[in-house]
Structures are given as C-alpha cells and as structure tokens.
PDB file of C-alpha atoms in Angstrom:
ATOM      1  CA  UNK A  96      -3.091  19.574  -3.572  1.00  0.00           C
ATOM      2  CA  UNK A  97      -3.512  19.206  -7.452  1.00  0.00           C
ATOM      3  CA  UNK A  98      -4.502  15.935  -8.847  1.00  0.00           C
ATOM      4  CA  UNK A  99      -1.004  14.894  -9.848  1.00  0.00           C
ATOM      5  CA  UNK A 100       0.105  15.399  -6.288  1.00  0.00           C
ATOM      6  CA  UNK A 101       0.863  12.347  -4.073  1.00  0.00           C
ATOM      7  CA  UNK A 102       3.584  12.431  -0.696  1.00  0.00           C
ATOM      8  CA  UNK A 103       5.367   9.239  -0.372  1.00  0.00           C
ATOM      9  CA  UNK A 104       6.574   8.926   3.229  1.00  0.00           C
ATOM     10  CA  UNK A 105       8.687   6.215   4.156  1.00  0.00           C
ATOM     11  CA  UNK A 106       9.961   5.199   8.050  1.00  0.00           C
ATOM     12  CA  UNK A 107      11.847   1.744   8.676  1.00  0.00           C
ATOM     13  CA  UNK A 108      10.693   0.369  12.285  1.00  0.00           C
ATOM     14  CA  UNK A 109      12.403  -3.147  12.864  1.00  0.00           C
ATOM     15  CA  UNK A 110      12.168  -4.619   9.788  1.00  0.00           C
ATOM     16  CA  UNK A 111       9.218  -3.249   8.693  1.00  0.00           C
ATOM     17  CA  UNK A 112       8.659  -0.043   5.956  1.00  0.00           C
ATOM     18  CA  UNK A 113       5.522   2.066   6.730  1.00  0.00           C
ATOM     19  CA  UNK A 114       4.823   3.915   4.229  1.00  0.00           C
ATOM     20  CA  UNK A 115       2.076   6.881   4.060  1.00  0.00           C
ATOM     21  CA  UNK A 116       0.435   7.870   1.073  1.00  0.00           C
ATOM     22  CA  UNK A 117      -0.786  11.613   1.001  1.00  0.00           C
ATOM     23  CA  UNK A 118      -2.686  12.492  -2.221  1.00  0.00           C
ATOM     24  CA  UNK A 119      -4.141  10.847  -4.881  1.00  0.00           C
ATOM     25  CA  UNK A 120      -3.070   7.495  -6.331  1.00  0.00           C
ATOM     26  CA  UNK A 121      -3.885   8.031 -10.729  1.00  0.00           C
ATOM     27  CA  UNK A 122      -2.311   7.871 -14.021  1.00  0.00           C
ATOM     28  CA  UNK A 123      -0.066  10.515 -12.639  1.00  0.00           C
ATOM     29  CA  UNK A 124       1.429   9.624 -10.075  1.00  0.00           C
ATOM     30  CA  UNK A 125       0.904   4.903  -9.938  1.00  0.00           C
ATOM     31  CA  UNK A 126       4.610   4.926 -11.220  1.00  0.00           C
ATOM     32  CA  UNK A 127       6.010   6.454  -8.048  1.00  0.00           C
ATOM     33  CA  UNK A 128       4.023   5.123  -5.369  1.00  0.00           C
ATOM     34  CA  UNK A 129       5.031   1.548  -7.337  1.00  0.00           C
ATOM     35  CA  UNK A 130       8.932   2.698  -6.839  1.00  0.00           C
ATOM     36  CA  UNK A 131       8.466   3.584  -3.829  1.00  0.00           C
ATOM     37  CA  UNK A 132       7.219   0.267  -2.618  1.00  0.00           C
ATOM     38  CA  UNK A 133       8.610  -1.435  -3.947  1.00  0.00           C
ATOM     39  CA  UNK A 134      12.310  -0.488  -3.046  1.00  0.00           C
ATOM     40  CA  UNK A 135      11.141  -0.923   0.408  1.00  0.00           C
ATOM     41  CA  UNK A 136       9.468  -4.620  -0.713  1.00  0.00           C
ATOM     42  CA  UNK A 137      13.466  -5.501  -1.145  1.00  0.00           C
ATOM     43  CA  UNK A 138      14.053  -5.327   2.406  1.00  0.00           C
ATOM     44  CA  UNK A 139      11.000  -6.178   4.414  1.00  0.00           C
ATOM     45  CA  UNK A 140       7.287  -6.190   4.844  1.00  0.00           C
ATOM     46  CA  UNK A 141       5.498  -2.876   4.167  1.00  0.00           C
ATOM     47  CA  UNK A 142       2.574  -1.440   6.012  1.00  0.00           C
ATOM     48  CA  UNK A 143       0.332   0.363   4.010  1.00  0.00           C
ATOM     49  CA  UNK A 144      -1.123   3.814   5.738  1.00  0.00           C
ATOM     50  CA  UNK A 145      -3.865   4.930   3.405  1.00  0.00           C
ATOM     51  CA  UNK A 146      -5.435   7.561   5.915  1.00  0.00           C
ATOM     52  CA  UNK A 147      -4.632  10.600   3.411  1.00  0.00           C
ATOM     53  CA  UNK A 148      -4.978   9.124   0.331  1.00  0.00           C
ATOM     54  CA  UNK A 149      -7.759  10.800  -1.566  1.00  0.00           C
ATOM     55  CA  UNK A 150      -8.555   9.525  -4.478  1.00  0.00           C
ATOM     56  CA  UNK A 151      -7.683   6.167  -6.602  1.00  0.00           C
ATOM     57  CA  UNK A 152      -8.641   5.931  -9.861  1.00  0.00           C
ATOM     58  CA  UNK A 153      -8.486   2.934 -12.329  1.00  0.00           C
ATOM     59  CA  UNK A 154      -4.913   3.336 -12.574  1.00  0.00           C
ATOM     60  CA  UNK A 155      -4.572   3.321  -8.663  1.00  0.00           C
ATOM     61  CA  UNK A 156      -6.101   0.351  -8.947  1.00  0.00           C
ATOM     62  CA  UNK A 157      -3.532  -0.894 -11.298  1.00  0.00           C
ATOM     63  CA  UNK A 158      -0.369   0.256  -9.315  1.00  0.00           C
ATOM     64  CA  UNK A 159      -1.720  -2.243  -6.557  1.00  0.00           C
ATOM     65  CA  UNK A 160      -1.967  -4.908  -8.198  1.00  0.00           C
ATOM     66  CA  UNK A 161       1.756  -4.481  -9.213  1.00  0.00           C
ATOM     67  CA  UNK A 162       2.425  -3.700  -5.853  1.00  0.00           C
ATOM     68  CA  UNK A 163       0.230  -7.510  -5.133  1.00  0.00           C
ATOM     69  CA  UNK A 164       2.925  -8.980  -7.719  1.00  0.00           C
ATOM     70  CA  UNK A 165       5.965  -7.710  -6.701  1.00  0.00           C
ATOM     71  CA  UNK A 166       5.175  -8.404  -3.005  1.00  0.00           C
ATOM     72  CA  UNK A 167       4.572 -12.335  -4.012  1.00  0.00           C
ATOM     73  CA  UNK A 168       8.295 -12.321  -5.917  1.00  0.00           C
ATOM     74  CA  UNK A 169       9.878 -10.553  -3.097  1.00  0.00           C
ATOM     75  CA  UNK A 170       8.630 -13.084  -0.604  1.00  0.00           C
ATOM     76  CA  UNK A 171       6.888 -10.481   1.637  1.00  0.00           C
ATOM     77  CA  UNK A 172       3.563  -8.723   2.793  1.00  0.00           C
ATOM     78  CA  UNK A 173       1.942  -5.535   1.835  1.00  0.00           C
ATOM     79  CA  UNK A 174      -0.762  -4.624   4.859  1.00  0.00           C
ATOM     80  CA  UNK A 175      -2.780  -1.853   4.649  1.00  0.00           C
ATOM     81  CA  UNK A 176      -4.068   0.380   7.038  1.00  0.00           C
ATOM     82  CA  UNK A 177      -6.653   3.385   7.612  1.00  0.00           C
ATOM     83  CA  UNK A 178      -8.413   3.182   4.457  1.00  0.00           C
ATOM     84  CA  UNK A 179     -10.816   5.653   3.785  1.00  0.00           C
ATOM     85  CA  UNK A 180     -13.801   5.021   2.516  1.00  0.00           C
ATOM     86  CA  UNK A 181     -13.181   6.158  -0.942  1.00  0.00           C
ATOM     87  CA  UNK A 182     -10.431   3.837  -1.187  1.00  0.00           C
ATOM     88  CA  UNK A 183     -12.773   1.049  -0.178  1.00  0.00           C
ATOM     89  CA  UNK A 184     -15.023   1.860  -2.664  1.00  0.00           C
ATOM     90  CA  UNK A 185     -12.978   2.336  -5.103  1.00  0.00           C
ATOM     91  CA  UNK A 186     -11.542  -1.223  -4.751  1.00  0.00           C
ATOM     92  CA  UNK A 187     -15.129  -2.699  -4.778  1.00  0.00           C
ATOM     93  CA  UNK A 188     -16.059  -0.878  -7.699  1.00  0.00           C
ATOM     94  CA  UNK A 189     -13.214  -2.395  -9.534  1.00  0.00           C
ATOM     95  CA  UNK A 190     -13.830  -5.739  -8.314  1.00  0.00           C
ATOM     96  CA  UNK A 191     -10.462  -6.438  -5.944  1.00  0.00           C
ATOM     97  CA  UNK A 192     -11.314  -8.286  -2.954  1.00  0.00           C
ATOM     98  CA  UNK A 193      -8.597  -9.987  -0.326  1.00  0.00           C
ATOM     99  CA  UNK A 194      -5.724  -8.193  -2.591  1.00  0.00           C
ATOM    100  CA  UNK A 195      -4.044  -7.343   0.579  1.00  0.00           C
ATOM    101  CA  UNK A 196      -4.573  -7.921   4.162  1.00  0.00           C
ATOM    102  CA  UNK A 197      -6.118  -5.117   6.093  1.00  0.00           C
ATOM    103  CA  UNK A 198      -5.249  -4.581   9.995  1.00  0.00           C
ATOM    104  CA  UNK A 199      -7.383  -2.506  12.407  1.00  0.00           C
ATOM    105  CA  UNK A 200      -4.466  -0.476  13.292  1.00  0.00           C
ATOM    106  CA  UNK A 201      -0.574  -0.494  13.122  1.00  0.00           C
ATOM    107  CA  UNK A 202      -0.391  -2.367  16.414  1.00  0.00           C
ATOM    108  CA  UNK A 203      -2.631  -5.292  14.098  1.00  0.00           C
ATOM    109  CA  UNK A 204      -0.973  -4.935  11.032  1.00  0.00           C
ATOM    110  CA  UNK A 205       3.241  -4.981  12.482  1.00  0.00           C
ATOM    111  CA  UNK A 206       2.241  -8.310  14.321  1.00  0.00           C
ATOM    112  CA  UNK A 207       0.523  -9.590  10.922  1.00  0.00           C
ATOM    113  CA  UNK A 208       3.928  -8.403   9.177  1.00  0.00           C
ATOM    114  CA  UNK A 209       5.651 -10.007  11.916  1.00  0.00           C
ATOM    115  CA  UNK A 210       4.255 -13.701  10.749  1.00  0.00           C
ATOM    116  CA  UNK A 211       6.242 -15.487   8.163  1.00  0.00           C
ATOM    117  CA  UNK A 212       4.974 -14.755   4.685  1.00  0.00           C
ATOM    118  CA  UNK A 213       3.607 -18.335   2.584  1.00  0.00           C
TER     119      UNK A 213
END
C-alpha cells in the first residue's frame, strides 16, 4: 500500500455507521476519509475502527478535527476504536486530547453511541 492509499469501509448496524480505515490518513487522502464520514455523520453516530490505519500525519490530524466539527453540527458522536499505537502518538504529539471518545471495543463504543449525544 503506497502512501496515498487509504480503504474506506462503511457497514450500517442499527443506526450506527462503522467505518474502518485501512491505510494512511495524510495530505492525500484527509479529503476522503472527511467525505466519507461525514455522509454517514447525516444519519447516525459513527464508530471509528482505526485497527489498520497506519500512519497519520499533520494533516490526519487535521481531517479529525473536521470530523470533531462536523460531528458537533450534526448532533452526533464519532467513537473510536482499536487505535494503534502510532495513532496514539501521533495525536499526543500534536497536542489533541479528549477529541473523541475512545471505547475498549465495539461492544463499548455501540452502547456509548447508543446514549443521547449533549
């Protein structure tokens, strides 16, 4: 997989999107993963799975905070899920804390979608 690579899965379950990101989350490719996401932020909650996502650069970074946004204005929650640890330190090298919940697992993270948002 080249660096401008990066799989956007989608699956509805109840009213929740899961979405899988396979790749890497940069300058290349922010603009679709934001699309993605948020076309499924219309209709519901969105569960995050990060467990294939390689690589987020500053733009990554970027694309979710956008994703942050849009879920306020939509009225729903973005929860993530299996983050590696490159992801995690990606987010504390860039300073984002609490930008989205994180669940243990997707049993954790459809009850937290479950809970009315604000």
């Amino acid at each position: 997989m080249s660096l401008d690579d990066l799989v956007v899965s989608t699956e509805k379950i109840d009213t929740v999107y899961v979405t899988k990101l396979q790749g890497n989350l940069n300058n290349f490719t922010a603009e679709k993963c934001i699309k993605s996401v948020t076309n499924s932020l219309k209709h519901g909650s969105v569960i995050l799975d990060l467990e294939e996502l390689n690589m987020v650069t500053t733009q990554g970074i970027v694309a979710f905070k956008t994703l942050n946004e849009e879920a306020f204005l939509q009225k729903y929650k973005i929860i993530l899920i299996n983050l590696p640890l490159s992801v995690r330190q990606a987010f504390l090298m860039a300073g984002v804390r609490n930008l989205f919940p994180i669940a243990n697992n997707e049993e954790a993270a459809f009850k937290m979608a479950s809970r009315p948002s604000r």
